[in-house]
PDB file of C-alpha atoms and ligand atoms in Angstrom:
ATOM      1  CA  UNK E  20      -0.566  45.616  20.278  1.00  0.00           C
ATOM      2  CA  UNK E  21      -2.812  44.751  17.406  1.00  0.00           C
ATOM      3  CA  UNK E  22      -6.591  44.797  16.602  1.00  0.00           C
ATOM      4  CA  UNK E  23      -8.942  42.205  17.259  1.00  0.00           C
ATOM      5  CA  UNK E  24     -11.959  40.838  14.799  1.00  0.00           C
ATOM      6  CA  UNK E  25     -15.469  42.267  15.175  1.00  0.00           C
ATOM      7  CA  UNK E  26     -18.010  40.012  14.779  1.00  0.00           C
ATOM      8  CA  UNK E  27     -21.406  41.061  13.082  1.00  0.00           C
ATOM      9  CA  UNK E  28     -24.592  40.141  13.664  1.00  0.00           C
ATOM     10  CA  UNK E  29     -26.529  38.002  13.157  1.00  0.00           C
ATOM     11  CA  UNK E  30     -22.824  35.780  14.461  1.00  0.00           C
ATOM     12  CA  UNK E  31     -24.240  32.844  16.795  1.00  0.00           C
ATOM     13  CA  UNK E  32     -21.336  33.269  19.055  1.00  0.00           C
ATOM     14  CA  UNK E  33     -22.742  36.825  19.969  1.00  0.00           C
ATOM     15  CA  UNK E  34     -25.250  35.051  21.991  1.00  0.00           C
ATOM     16  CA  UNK E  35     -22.700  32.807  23.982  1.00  0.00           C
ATOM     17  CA  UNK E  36     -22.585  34.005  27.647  1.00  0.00           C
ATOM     18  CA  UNK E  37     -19.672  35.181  28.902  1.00  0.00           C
ATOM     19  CA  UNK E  38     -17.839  33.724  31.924  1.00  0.00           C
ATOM     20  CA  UNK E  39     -15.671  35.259  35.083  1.00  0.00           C
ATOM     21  CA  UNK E  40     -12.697  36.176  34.610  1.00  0.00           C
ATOM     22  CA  UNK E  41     -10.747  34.539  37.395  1.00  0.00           C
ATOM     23  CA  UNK E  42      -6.996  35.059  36.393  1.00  0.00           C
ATOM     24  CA  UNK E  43      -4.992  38.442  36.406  1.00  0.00           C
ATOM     25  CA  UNK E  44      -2.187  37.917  34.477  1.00  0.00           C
ATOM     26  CA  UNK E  45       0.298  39.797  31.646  1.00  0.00           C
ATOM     27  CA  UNK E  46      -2.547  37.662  29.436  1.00  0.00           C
ATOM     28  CA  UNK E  47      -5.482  39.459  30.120  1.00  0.00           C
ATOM     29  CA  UNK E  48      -3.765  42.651  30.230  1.00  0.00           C
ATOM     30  CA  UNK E  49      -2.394  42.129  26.507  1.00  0.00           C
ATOM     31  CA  UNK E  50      -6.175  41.479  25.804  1.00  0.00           C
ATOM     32  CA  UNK E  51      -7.684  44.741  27.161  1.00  0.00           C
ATOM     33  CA  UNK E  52      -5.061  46.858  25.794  1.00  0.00           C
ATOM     34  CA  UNK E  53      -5.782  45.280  22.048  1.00  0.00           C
ATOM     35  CA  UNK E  54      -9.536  45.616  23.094  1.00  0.00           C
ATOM     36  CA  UNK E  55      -8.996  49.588  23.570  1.00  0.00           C
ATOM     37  CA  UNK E  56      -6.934  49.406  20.357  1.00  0.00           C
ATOM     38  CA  UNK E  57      -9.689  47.698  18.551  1.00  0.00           C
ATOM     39  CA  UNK E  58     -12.468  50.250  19.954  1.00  0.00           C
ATOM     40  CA  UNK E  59     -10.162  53.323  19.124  1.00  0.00           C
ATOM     41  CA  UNK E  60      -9.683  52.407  15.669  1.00  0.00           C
ATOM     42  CA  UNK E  61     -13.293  51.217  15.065  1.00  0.00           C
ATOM     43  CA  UNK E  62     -13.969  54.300  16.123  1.00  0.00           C
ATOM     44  CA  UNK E  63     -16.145  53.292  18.740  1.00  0.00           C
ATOM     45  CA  UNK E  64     -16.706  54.249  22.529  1.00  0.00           C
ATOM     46  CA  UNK E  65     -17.205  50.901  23.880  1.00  0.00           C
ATOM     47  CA  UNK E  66     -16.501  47.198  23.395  1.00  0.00           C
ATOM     48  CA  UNK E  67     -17.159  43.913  25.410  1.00  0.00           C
ATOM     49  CA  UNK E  68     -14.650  40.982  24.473  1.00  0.00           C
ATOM     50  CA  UNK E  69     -18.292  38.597  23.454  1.00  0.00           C
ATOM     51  CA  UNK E  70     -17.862  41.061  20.322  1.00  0.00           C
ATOM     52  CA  UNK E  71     -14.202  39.765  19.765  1.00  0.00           C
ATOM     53  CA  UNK E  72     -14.672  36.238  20.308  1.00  0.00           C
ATOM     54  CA  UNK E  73     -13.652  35.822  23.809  1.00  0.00           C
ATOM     55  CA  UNK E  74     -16.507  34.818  26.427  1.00  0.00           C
ATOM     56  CA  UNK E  75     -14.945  36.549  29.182  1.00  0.00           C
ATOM     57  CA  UNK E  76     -16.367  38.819  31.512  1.00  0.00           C
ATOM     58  CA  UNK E  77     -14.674  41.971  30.214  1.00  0.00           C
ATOM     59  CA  UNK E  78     -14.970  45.356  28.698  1.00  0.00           C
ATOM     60  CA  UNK E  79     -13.420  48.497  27.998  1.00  0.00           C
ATOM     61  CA  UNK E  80     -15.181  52.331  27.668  1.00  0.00           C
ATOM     62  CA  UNK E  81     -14.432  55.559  26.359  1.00  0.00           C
ATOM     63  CA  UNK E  82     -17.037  58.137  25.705  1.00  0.00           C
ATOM     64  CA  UNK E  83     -14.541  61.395  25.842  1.00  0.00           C
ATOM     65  CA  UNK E  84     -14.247  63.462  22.808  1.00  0.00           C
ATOM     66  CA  UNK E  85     -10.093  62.983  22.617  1.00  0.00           C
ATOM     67  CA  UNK E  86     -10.341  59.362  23.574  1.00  0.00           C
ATOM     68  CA  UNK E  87      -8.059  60.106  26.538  1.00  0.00           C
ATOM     69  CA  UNK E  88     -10.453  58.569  29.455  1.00  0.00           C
ATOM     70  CA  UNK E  89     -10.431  54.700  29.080  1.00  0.00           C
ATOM     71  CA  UNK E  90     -11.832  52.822  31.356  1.00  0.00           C
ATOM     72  CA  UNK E  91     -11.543  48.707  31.523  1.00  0.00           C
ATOM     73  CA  UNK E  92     -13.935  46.815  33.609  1.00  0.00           C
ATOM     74  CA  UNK E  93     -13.761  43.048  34.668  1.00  0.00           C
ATOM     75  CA  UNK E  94     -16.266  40.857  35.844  1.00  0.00           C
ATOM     76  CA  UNK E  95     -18.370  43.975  35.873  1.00  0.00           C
ATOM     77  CA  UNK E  96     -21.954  44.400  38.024  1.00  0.00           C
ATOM     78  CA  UNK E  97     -24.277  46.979  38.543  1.00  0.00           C
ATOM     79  CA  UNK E  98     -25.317  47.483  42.022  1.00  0.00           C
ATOM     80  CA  UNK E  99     -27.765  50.265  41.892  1.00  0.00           C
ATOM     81  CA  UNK E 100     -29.926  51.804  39.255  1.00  0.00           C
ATOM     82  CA  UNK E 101     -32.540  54.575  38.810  1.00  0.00           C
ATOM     83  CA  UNK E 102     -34.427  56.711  36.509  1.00  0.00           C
ATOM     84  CA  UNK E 103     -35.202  56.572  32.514  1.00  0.00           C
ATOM     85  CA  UNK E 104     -33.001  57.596  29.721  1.00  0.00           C
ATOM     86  CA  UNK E 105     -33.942  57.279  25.989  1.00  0.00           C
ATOM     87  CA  UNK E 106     -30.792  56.798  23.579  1.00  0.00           C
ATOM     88  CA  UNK E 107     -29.955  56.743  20.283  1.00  0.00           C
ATOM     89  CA  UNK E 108     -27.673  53.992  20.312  1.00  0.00           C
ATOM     90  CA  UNK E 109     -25.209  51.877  17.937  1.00  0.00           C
ATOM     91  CA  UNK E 110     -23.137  48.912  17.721  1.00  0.00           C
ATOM     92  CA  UNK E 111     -20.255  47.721  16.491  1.00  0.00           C
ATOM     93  CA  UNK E 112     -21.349  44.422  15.915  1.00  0.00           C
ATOM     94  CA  UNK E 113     -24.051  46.499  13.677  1.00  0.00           C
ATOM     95  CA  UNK E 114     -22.830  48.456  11.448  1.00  0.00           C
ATOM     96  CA  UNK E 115     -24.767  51.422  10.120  1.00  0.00           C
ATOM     97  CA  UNK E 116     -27.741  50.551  12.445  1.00  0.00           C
ATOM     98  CA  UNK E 117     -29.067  52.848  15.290  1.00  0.00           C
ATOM     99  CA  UNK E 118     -32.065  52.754  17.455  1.00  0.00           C
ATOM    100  CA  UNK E 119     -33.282  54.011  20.141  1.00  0.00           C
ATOM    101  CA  UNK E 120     -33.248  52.022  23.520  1.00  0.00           C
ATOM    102  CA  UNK E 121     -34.783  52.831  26.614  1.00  0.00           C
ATOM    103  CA  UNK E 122     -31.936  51.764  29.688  1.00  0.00           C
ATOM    104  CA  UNK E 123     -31.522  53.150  33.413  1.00  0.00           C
ATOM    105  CA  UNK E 124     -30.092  56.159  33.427  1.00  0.00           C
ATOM    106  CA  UNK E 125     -27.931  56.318  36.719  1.00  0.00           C
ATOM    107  CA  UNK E 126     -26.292  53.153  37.565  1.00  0.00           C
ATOM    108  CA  UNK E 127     -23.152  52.097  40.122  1.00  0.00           C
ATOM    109  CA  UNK E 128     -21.019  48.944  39.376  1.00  0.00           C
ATOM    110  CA  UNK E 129     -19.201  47.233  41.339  1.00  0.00           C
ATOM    111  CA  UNK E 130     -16.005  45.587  39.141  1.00  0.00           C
ATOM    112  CA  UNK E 131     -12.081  45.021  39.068  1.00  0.00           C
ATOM    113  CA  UNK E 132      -9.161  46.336  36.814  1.00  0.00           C
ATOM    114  CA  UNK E 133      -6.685  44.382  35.049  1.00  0.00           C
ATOM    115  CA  UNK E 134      -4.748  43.467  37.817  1.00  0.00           C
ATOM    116  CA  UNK E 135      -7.688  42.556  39.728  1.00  0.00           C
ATOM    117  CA  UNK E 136      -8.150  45.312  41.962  1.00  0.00           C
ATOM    118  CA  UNK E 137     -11.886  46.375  42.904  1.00  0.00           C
ATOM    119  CA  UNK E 138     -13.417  49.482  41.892  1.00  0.00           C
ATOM    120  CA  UNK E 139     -16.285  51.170  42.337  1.00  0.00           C
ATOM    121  CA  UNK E 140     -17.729  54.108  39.536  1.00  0.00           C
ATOM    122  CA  UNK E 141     -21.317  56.052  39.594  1.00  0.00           C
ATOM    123  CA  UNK E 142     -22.351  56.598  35.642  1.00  0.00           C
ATOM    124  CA  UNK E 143     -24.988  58.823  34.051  1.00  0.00           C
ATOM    125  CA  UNK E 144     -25.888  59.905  30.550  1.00  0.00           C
ATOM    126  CA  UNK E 145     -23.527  58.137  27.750  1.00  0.00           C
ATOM    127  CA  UNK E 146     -21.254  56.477  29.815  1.00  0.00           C
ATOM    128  CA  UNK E 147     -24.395  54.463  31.740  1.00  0.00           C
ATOM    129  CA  UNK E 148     -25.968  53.894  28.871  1.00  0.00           C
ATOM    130  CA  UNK E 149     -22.711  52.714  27.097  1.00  0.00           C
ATOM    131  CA  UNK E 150     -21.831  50.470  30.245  1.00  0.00           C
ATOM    132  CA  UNK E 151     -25.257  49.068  29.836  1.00  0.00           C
ATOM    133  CA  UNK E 152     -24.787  47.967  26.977  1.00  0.00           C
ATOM    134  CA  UNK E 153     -21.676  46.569  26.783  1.00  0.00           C
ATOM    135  CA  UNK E 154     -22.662  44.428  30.184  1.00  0.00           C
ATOM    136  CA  UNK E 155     -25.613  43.046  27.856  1.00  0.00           C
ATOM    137  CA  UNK E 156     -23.440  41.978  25.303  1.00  0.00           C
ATOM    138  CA  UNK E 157     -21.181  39.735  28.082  1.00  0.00           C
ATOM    139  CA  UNK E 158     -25.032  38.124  28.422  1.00  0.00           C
ATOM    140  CA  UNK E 159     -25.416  37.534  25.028  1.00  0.00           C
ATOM    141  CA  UNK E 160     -27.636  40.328  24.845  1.00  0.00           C
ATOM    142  CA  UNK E 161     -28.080  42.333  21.862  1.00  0.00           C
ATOM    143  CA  UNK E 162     -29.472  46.409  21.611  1.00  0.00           C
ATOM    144  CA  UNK E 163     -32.468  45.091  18.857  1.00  0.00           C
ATOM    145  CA  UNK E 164     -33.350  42.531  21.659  1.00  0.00           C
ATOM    146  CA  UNK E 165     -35.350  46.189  22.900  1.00  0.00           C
ATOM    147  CA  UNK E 166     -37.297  46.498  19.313  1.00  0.00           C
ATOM    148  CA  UNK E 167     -39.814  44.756  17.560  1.00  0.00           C
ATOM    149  CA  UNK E 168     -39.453  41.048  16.421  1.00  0.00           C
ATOM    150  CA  UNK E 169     -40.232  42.883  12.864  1.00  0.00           C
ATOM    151  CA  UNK E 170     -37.479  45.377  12.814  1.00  0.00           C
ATOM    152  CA  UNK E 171     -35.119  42.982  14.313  1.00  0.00           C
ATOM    153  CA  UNK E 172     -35.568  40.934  11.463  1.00  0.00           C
ATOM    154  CA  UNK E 173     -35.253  43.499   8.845  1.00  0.00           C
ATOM    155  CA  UNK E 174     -32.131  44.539  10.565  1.00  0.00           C
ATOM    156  CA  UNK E 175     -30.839  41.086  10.019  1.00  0.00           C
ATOM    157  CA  UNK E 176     -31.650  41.035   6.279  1.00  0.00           C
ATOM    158  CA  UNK E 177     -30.155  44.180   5.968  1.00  0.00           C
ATOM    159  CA  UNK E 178     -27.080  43.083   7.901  1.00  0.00           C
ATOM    160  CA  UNK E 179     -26.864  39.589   5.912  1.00  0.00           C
ATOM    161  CA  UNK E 180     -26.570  41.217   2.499  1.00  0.00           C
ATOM    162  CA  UNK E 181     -24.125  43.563   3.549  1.00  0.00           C
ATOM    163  CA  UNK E 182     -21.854  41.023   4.301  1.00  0.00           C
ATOM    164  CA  UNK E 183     -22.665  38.484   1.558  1.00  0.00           C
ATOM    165  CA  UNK E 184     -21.460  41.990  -0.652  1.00  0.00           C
ATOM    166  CA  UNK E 185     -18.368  42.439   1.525  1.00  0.00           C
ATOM    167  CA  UNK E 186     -16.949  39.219   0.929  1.00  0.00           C
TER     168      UNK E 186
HETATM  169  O1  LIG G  27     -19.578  52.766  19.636  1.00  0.00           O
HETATM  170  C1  LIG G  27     -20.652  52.566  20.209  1.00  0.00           C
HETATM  171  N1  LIG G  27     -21.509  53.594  20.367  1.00  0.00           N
HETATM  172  C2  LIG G  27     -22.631  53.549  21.174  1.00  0.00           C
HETATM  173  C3  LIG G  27     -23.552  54.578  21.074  1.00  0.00           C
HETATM  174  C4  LIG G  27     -24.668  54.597  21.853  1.00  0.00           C
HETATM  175  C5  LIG G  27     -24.883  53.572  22.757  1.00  0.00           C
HETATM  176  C6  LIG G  27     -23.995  52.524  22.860  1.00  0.00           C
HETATM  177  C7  LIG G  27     -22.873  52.514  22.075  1.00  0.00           C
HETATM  178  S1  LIG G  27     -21.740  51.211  22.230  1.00  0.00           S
HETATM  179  C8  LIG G  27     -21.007  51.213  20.650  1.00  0.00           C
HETATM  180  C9  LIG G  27     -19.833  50.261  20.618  1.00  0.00           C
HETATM  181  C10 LIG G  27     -20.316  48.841  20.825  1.00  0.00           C
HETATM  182  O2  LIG G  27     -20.864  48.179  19.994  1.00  0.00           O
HETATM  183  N2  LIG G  27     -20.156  48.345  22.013  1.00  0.00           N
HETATM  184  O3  LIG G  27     -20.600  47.120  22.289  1.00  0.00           O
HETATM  185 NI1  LIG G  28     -22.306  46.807  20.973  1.00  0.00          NI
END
């Protein structure tokens, strides 16, 4: 197993759209199990593979405390959604930046597991919103997409001169 490369906003290939996956194989297996690794060690509780470089329709979840519920999801869609939930939320792809993003807050999706097999799982409260997001990501969706045009543009600033520091 090893860990994968984050990339940080404001990355241009964070905005590429991802695309079905359409083979099951040892491949694609390899990949979500160094996606887990790459969320566990972050530490994070979610990751889509747009954030790793690879524009396929796949992500991974964890929101338990022990990190002993993960949950992989391919070609992911939600089929139902209801109510309003407000969260503070973060991203990997952002580091040290939160905000607060309004999302549904009961969804079902519809999606398959690594060896292709169909599933279906009803989410509420972190694990919707985290789903939510991740599924916006395979869009080339980002969480500041939900703020203002100013504070997106801060955050991107702010984000910029971190990383002209880092390297
Ligand atoms: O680790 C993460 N935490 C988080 C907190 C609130 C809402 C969403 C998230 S997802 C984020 C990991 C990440 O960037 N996934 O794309
Ligand atoms: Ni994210």
């Amino acid at each position: 197993m090893s860990t994968l490369n984050i990339l940080h906003f404001p990355d241009p290939r964070l905005r590429i759209k991802a695309k079905p996956v359409e083979i099951f194989d040892a491949a694609l297996r390899t990949l979500i199990d160094d996606m887990f690794e790459t969320m566990y060690a972050a530490p994070g509780v979610g990751l889509a593979a747009t954030q790793v470089d690879i524009h396929k329709r796949l992500l991974v979840v964890d929101v338990s405390e022990d990190q002993d519920a993960p949950h992989a999801f391919v070609n992911p869609r939600i089929v139902t959604r209801g109510g309003v939930s407000v969260h503070d939320e973060g991203c990997l792809s952002f580091p040290g930046i939160y905000e607060q993003v309004e999302r549904e807050s009961h969804i079902t999706v519809v999606a398959q597991d690594g060896d292709g097999q169909p599933f279906t799982l009803e989410a509420e409260g972190l694990m919707a919103v985290c789903i939510q997001h991740e599924i916006d990501h395979l869009d080339g969706k980002l969480f500041v997409d939900y703020i203002s045009e100013l504070k997106r543009g801060r955050i991107r600033k702010k984000l910029l001169k971190q990383q002209r520091q880092a390297s």
